[in-house]
PDB file of C-alpha atoms and ligand atoms in Angstrom:
ATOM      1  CA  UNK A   1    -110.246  -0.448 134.123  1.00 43.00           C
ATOM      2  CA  UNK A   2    -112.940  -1.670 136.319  1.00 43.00           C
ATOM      3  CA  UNK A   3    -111.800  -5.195 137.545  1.00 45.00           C
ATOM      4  CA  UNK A   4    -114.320  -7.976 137.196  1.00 45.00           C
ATOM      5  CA  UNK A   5    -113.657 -11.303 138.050  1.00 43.00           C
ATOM      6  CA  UNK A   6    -114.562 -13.645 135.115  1.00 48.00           C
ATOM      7  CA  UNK A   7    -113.872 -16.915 134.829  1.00 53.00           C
ATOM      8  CA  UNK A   8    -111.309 -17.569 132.289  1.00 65.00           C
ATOM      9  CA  UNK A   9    -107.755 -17.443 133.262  1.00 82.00           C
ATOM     10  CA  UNK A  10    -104.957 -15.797 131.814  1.00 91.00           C
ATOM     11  CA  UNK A  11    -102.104 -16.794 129.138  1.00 94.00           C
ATOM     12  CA  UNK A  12     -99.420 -16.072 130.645  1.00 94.00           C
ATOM     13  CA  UNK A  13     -95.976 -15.639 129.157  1.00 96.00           C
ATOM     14  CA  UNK A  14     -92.845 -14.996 131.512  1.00 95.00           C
ATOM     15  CA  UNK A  15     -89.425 -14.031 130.784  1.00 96.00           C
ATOM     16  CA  UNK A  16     -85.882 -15.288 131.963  1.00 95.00           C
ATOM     17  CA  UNK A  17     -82.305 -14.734 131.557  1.00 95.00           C
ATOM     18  CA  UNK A  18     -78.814 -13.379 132.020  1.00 93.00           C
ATOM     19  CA  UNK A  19     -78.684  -9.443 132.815  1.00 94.00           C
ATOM     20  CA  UNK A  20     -78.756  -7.081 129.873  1.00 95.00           C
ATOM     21  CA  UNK A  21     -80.249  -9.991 126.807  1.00 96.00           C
ATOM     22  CA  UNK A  22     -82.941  -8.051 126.398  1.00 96.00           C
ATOM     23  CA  UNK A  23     -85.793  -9.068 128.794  1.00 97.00           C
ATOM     24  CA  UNK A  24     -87.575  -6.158 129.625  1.00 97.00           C
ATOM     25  CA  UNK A  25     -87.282  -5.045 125.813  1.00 97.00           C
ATOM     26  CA  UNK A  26     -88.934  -8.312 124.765  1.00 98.00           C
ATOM     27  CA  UNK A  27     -91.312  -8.235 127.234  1.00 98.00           C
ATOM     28  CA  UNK A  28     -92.725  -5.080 126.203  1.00 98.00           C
ATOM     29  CA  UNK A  29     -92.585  -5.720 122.611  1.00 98.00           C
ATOM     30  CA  UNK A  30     -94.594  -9.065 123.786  1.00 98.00           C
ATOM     31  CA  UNK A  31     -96.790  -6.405 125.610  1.00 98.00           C
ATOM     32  CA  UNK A  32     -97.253  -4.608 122.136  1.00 98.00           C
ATOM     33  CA  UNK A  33     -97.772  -7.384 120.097  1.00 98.00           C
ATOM     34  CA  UNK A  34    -100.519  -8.836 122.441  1.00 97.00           C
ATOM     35  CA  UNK A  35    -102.497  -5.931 122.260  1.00 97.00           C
ATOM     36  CA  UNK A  36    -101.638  -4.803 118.185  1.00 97.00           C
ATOM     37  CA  UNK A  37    -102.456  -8.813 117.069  1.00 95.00           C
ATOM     38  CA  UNK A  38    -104.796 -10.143 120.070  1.00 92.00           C
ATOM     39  CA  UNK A  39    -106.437  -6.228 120.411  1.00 91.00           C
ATOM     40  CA  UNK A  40    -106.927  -7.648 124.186  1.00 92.00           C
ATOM     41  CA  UNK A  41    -106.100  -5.937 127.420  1.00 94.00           C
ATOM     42  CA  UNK A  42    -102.850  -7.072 128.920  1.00 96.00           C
ATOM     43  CA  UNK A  43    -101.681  -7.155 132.863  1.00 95.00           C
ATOM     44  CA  UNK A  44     -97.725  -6.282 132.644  1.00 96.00           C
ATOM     45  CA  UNK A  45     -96.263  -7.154 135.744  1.00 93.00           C
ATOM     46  CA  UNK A  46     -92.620  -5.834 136.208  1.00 94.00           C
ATOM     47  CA  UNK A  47     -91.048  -8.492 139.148  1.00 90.00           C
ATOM     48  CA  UNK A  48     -88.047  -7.255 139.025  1.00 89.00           C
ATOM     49  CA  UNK A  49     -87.201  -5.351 142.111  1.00 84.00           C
ATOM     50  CA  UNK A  50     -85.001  -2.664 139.893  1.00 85.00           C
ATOM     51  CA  UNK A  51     -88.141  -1.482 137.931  1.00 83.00           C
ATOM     52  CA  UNK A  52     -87.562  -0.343 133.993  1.00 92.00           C
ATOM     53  CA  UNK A  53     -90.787  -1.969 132.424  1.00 96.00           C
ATOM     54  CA  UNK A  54     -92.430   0.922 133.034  1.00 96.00           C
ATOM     55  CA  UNK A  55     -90.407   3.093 130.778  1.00 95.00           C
ATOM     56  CA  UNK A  56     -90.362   0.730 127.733  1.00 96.00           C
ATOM     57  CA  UNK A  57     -94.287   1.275 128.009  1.00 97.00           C
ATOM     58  CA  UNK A  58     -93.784   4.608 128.444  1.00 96.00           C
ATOM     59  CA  UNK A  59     -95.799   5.013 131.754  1.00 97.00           C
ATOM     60  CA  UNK A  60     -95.227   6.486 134.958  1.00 95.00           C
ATOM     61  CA  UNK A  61     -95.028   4.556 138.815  1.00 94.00           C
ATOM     62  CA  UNK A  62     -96.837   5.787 141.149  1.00 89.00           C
ATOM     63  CA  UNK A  63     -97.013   3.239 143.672  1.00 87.00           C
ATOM     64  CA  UNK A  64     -95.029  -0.391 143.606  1.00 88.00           C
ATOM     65  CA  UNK A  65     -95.736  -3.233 146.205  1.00 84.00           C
ATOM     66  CA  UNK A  66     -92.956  -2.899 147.715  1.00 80.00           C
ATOM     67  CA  UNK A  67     -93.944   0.595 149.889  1.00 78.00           C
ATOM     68  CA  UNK A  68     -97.289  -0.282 149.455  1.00 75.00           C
ATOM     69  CA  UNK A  69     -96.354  -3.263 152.223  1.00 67.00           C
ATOM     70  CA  UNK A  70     -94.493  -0.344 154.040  1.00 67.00           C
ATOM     71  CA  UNK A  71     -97.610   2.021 154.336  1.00 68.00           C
ATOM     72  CA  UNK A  72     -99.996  -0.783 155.302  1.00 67.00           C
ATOM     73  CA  UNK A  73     -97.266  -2.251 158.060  1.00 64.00           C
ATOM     74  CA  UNK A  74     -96.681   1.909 159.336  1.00 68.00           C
ATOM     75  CA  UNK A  75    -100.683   1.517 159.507  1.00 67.00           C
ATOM     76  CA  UNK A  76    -100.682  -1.438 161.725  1.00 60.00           C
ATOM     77  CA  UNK A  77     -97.823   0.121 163.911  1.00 63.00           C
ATOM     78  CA  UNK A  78     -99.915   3.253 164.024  1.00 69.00           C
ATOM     79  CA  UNK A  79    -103.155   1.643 165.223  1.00 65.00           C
ATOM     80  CA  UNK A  80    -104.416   4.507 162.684  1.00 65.00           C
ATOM     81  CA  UNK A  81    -107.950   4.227 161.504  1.00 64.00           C
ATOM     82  CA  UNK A  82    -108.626   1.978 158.518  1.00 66.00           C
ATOM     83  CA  UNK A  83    -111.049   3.557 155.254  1.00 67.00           C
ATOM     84  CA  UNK A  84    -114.051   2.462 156.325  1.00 69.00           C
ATOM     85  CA  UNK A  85    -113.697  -0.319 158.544  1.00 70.00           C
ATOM     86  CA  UNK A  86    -112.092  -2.667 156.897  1.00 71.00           C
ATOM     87  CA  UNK A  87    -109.661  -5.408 157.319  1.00 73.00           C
ATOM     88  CA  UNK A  88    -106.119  -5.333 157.068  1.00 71.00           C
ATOM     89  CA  UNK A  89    -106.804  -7.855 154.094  1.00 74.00           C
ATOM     90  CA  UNK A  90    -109.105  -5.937 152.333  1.00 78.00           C
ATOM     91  CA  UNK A  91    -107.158  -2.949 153.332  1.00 77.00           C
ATOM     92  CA  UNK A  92    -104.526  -4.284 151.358  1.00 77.00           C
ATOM     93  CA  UNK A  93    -106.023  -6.058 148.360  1.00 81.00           C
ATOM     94  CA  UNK A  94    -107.669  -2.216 148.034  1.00 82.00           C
ATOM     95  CA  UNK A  95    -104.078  -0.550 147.637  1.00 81.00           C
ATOM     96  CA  UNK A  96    -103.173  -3.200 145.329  1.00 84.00           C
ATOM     97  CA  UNK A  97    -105.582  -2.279 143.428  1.00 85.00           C
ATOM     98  CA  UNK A  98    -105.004   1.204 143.582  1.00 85.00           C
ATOM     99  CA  UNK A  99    -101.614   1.128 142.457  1.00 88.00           C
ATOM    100  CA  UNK A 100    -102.416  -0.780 139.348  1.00 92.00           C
ATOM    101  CA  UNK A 101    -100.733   1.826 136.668  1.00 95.00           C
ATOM    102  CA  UNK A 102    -103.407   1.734 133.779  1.00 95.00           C
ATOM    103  CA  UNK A 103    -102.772   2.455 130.366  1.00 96.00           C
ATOM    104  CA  UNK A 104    -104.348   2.114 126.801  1.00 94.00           C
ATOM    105  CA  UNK A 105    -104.156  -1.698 126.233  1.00 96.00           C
ATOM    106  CA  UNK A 106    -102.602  -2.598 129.217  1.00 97.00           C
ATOM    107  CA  UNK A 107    -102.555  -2.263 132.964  1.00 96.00           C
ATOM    108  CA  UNK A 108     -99.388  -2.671 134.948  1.00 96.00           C
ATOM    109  CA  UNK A 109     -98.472  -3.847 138.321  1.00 93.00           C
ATOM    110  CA  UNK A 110     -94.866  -2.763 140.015  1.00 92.00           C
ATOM    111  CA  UNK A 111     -93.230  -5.205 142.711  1.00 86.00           C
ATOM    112  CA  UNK A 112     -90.664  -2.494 143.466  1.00 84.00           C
ATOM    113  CA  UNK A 113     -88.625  -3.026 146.778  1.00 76.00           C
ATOM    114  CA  UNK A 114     -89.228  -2.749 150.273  1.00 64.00           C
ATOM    115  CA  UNK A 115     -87.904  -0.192 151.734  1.00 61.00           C
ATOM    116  CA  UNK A 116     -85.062  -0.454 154.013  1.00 61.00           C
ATOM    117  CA  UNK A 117     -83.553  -3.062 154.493  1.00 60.00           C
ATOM    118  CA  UNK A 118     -85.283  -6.060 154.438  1.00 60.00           C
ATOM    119  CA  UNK A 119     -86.574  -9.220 152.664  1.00 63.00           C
ATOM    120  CA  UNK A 120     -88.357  -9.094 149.155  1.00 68.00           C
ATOM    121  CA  UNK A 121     -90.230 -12.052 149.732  1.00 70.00           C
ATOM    122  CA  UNK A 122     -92.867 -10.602 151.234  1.00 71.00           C
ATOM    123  CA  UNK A 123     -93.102  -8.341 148.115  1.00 73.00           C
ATOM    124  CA  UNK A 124     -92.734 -11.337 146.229  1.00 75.00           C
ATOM    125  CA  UNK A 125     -95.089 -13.457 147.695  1.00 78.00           C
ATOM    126  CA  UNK A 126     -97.590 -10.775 147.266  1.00 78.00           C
ATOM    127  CA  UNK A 127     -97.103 -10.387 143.142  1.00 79.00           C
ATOM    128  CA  UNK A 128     -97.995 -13.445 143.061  1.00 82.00           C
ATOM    129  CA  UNK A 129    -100.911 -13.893 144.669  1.00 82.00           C
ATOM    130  CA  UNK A 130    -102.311 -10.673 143.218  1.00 81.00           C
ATOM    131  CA  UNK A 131    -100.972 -11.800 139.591  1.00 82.00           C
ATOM    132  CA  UNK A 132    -102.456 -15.188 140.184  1.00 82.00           C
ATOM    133  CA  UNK A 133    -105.889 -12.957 141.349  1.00 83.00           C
ATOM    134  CA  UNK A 134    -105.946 -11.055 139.034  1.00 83.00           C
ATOM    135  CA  UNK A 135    -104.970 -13.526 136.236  1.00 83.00           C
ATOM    136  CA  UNK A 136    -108.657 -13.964 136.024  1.00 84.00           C
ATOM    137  CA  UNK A 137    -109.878 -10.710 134.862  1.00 88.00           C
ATOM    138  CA  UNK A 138    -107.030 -10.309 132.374  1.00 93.00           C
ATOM    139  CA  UNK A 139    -106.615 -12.493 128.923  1.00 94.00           C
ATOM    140  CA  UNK A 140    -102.950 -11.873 129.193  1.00 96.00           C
ATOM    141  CA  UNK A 141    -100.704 -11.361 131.719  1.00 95.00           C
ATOM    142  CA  UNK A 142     -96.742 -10.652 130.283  1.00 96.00           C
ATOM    143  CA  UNK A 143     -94.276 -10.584 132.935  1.00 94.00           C
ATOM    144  CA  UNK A 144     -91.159  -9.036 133.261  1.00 95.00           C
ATOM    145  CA  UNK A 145     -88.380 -11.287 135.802  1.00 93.00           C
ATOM    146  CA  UNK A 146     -85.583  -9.948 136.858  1.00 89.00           C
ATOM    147  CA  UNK A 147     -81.778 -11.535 135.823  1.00 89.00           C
ATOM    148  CA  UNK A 148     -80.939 -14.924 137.250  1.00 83.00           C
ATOM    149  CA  UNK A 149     -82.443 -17.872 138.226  1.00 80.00           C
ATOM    150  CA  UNK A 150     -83.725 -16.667 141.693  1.00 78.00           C
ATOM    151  CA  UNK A 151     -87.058 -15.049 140.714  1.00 80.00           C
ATOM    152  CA  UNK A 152     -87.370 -18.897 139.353  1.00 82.00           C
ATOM    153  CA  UNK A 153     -87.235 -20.455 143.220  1.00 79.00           C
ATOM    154  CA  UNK A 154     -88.974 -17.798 144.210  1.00 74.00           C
ATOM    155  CA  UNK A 155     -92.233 -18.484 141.709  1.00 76.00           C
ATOM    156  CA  UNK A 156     -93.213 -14.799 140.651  1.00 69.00           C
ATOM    157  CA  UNK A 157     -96.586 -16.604 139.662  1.00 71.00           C
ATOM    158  CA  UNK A 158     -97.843 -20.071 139.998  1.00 74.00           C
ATOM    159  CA  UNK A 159     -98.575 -21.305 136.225  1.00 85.00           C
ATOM    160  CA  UNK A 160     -96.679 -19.764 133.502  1.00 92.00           C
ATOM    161  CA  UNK A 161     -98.256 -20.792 130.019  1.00 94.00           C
ATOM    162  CA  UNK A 162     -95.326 -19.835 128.037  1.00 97.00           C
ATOM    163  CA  UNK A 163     -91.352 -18.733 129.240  1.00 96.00           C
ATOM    164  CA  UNK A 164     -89.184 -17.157 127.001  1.00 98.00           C
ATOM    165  CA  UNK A 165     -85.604 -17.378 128.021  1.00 97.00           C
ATOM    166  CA  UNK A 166     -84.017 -14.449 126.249  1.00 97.00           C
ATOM    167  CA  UNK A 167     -79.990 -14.505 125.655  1.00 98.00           C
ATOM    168  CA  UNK A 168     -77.169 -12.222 124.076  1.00 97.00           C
ATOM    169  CA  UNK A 169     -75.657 -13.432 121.548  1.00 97.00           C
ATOM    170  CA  UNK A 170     -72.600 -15.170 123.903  1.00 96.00           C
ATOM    171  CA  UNK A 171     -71.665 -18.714 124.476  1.00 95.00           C
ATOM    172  CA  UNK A 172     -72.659 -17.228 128.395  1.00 93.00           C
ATOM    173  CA  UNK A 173     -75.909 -16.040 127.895  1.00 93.00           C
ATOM    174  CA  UNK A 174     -76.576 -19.710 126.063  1.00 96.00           C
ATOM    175  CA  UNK A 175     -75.193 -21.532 128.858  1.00 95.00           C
ATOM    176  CA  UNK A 176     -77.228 -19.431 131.378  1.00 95.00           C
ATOM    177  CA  UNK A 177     -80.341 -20.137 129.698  1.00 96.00           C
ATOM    178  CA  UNK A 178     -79.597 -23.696 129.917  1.00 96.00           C
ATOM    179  CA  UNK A 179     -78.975 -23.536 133.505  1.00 95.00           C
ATOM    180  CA  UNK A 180     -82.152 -22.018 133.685  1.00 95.00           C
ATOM    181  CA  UNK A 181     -83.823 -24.603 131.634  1.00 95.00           C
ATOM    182  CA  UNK A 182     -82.629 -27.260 134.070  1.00 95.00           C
ATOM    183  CA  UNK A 183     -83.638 -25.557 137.147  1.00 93.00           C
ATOM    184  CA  UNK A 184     -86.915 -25.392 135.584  1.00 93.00           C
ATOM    185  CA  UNK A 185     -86.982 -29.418 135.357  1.00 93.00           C
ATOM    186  CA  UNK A 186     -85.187 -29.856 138.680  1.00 92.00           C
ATOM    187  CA  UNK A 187     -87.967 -27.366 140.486  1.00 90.00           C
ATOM    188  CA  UNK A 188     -90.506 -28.551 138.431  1.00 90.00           C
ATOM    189  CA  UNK A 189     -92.591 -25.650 137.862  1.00 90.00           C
ATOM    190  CA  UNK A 190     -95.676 -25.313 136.194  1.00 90.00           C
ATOM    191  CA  UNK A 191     -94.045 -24.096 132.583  1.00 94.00           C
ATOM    192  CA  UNK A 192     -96.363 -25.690 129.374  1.00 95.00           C
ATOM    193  CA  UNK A 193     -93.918 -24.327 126.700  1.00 96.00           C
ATOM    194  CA  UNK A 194     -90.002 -22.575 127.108  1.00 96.00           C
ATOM    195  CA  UNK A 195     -88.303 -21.635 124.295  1.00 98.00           C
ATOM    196  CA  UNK A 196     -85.011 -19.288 123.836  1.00 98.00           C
ATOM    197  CA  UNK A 197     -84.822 -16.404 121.710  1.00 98.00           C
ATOM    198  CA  UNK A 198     -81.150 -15.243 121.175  1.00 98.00           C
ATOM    199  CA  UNK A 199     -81.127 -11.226 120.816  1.00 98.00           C
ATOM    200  CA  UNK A 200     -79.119  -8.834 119.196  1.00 97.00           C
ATOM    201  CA  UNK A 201     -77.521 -10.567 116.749  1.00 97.00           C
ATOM    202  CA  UNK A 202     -75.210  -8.553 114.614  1.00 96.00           C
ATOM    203  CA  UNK A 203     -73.064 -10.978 112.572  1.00 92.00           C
ATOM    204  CA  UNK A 204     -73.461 -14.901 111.619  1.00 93.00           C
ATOM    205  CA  UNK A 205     -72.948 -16.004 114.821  1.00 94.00           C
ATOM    206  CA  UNK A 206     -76.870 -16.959 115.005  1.00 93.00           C
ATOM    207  CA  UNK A 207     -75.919 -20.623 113.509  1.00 94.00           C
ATOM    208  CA  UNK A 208     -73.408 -21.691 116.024  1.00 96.00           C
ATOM    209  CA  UNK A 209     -75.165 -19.924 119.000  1.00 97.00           C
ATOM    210  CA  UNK A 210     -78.387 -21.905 117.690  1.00 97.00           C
ATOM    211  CA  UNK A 211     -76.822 -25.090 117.330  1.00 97.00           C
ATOM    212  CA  UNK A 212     -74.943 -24.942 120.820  1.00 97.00           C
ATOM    213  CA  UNK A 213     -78.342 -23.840 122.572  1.00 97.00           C
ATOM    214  CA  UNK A 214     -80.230 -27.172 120.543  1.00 97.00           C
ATOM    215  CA  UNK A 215     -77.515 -29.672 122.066  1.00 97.00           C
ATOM    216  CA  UNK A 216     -77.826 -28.022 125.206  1.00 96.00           C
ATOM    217  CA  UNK A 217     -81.276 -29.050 125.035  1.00 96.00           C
ATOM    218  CA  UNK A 218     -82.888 -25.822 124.623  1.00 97.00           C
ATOM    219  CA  UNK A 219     -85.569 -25.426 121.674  1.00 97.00           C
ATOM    220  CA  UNK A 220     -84.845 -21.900 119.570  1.00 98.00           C
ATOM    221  CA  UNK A 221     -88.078 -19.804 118.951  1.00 98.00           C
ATOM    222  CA  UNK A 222     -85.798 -17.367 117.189  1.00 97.00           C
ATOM    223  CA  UNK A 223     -82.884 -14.792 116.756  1.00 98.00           C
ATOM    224  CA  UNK A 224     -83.591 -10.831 117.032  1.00 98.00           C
ATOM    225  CA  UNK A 225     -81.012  -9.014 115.349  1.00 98.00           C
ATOM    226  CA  UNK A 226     -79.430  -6.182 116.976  1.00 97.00           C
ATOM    227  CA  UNK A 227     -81.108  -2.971 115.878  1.00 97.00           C
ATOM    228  CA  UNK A 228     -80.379   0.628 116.619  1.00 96.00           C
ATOM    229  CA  UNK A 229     -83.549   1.664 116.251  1.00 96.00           C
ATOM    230  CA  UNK A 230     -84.334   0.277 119.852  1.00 95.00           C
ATOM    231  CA  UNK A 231     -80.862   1.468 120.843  1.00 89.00           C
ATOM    232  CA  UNK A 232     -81.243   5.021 120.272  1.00 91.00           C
ATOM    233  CA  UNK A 233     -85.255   4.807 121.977  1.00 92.00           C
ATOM    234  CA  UNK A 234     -84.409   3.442 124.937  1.00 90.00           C
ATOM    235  CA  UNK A 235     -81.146   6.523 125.599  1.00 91.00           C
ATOM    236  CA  UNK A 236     -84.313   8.804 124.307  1.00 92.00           C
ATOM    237  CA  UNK A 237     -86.100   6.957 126.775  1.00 92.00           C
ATOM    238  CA  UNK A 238     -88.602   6.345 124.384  1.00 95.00           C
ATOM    239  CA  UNK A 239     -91.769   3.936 124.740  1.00 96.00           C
ATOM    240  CA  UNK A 240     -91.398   0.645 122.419  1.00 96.00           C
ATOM    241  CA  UNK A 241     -94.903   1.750 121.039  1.00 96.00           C
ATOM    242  CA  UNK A 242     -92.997   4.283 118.944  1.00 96.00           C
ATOM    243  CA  UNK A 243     -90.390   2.052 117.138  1.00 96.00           C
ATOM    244  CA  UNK A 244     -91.480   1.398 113.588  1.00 95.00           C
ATOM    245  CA  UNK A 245     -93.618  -1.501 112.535  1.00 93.00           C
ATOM    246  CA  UNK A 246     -90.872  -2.115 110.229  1.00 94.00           C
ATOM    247  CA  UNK A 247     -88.050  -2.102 112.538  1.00 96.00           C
ATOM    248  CA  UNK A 248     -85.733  -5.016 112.475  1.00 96.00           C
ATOM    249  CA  UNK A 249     -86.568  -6.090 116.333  1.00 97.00           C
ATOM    250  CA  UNK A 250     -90.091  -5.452 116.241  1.00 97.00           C
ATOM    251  CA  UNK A 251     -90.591  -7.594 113.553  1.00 98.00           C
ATOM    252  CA  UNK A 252     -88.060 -10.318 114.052  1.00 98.00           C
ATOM    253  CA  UNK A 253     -89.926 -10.570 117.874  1.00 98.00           C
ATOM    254  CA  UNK A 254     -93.524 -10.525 116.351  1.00 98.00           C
ATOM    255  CA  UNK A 255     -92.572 -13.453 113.750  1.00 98.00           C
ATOM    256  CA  UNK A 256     -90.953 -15.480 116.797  1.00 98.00           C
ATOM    257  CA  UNK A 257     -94.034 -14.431 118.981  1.00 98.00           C
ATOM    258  CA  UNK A 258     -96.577 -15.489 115.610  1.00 97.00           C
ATOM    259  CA  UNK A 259     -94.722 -18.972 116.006  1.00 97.00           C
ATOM    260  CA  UNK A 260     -95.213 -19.778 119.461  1.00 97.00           C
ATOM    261  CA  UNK A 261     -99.370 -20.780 119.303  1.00 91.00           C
ATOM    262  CA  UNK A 262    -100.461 -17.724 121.577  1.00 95.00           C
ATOM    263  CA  UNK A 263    -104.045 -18.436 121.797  1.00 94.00           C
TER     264      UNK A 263
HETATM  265  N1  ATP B 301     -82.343  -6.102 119.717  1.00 97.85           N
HETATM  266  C1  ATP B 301     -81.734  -5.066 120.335  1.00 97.85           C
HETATM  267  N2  ATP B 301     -81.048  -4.167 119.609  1.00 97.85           N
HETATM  268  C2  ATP B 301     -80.429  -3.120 120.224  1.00 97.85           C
HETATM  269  N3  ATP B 301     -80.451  -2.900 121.540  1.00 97.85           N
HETATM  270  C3  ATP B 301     -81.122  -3.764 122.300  1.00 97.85           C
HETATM  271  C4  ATP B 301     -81.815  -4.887 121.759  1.00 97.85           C
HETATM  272  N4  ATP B 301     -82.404  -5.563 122.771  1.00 97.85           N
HETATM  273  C5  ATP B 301     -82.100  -4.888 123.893  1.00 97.85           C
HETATM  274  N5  ATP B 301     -81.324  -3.816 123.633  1.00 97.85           N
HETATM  275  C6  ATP B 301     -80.759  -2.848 124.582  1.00 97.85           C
HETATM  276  O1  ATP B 301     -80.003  -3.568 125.526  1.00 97.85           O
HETATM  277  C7  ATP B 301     -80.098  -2.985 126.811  1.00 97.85           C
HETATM  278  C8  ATP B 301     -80.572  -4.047 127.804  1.00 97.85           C
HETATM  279  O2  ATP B 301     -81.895  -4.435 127.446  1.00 97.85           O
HETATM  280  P1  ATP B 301     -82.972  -4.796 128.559  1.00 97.85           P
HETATM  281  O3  ATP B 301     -83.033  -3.753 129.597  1.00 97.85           O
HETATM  282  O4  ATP B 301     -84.205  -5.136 127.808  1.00 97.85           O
HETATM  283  O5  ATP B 301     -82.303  -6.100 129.145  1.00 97.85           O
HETATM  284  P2  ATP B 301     -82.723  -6.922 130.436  1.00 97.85           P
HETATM  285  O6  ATP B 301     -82.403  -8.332 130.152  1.00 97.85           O
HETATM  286  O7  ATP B 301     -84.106  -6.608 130.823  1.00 97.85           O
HETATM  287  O8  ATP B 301     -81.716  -6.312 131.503  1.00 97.85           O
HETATM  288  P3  ATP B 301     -81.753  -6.558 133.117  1.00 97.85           P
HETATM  289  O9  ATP B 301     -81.176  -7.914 133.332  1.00 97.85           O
HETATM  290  O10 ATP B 301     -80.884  -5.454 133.633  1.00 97.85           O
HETATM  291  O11 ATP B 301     -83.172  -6.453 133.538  1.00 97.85           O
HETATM  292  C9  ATP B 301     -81.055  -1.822 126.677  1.00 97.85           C
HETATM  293  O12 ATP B 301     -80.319  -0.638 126.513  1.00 97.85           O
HETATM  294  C10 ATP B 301     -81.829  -2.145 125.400  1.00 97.85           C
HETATM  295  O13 ATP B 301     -82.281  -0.994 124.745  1.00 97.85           O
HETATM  296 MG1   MG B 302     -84.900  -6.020 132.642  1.00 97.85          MG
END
């Protein structure tokens, strides 16, 4: 995709939530739904430092931010010649855009870690200047956080149009989410809409879990039921392109996504 910088700026929708509810899954069914309903290129950006976006899309990494940093820091050290002159800057933003993993529909951008030991802020801070960059030659940019509330102090991006906080189907996973909800408030990020969704429901525990997330002042887009269909794809290690339209998941998460006034 050749990058032009227009003036609109992205939707973006961001995900949150305890390990294992279901983020990444979710975020690449959001992925597929953008580009199925919308038919508009999407920017996936997978900020979680333990990459597995990728696979749900069923694409390969070839580079991440993370040892992109590395190579351009082993180029200062080196004093090595730069590609034509230019500045460690451009030098940079050049890489970043060479390591943009494109796909039909969708391009997507790693953070990865750095390697060795060391701090993933820098890697951080750099997602989210480039998703903030490139916010403006995508109509949608989906991305994928990793568990916790961390990534939330951190800011993976700036403005987030829309966060869905995803939880299992555990009194835990509620009460995370609400914790989350409340840092939200208390850090007072840029968020226009949040919203829960409560996956992999099995049973008829979707009432109580639903009531117990309203009172903790959470608003419910939804309930995904647990489906083997996306069980059995991800140990095949399957792309969620290839689930069936009429799979329980992938429709339960495009009527919840259909309520939630993506432009
Ligand atoms: N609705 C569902 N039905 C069946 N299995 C599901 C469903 N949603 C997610 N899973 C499975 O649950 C596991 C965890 O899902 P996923 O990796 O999306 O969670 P996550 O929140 O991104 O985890 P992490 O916190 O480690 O990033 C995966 O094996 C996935 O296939
Ligand atoms: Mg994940």
């Amino acid at each position: 995709m050749i990058l032009v910088y227009n003036k609109f700026m992205a939707f973006v929708i961001a995900f949150a939530g305890k390990g294992g509810t279901g983020k990444t899954t979710v975020a690449g069914l959001t992925v597929r739904y953008i580009i199925e309903k919308r038919k508009m290129p999407v920017l996936a950006v997978d900020a979680d430092s333990n990459n597995c976006l990728n696979g749900v899309l069923g694409v390969d990494v070839h580079a991440t931010i993370g040892n992109l940093r590395e190579e351009s820091l082993q180029t200062i050290r080196s004093g090595a010649e730069r590609p034509g002159g230019m500045s460690m800057e451009q030098l940079f933003d050049y890489q970043v855009q060479q390591s943009l993993i494109e796909s039909k529909g969708f391009d997507l951008i790693v953070m990865g870690r750095p390697e060795g030991p060391g701090c993933y802020c820098a890697a951080n801070n750099i997602i989210r200047k480039y998703t903030d960059k490139l916010s403006a030659t995508y109509p949608y940019v989906v991305i994928d956080n990793e568990a916790g509330m961390e990534h939330l102090s951190r800011r993976t991006t700036n403005k987030v149009n829309l966060l869905l906080i995803v939880s299992d189907p555990a009194v835990r996973g509620i009460q995370t989410a609400a914790r989350i909800n409340g840092l939200v408030d208390e850090l007072q990020l840029e968020i226009d809409t949040r919203v829960l969704i409560i996956n992999r429901i099995s049973g008829d525990e979707g009432g109580g879990l639903k009531n117990l997330a309203e009172e903790s002042g959470l608003r419910v887009a939804g309930l995904i039921p647990q489906d083997t269909l996306i069980f059995s794809s991800d140990l095949q290690g399957k792309p969620i392109f290839q689930l069936p339209h009429d799979s329980k998941a992938v429709k339960a998460a495009f009527s919840i996504l259909d309520s939630l006034d993506i432009p």
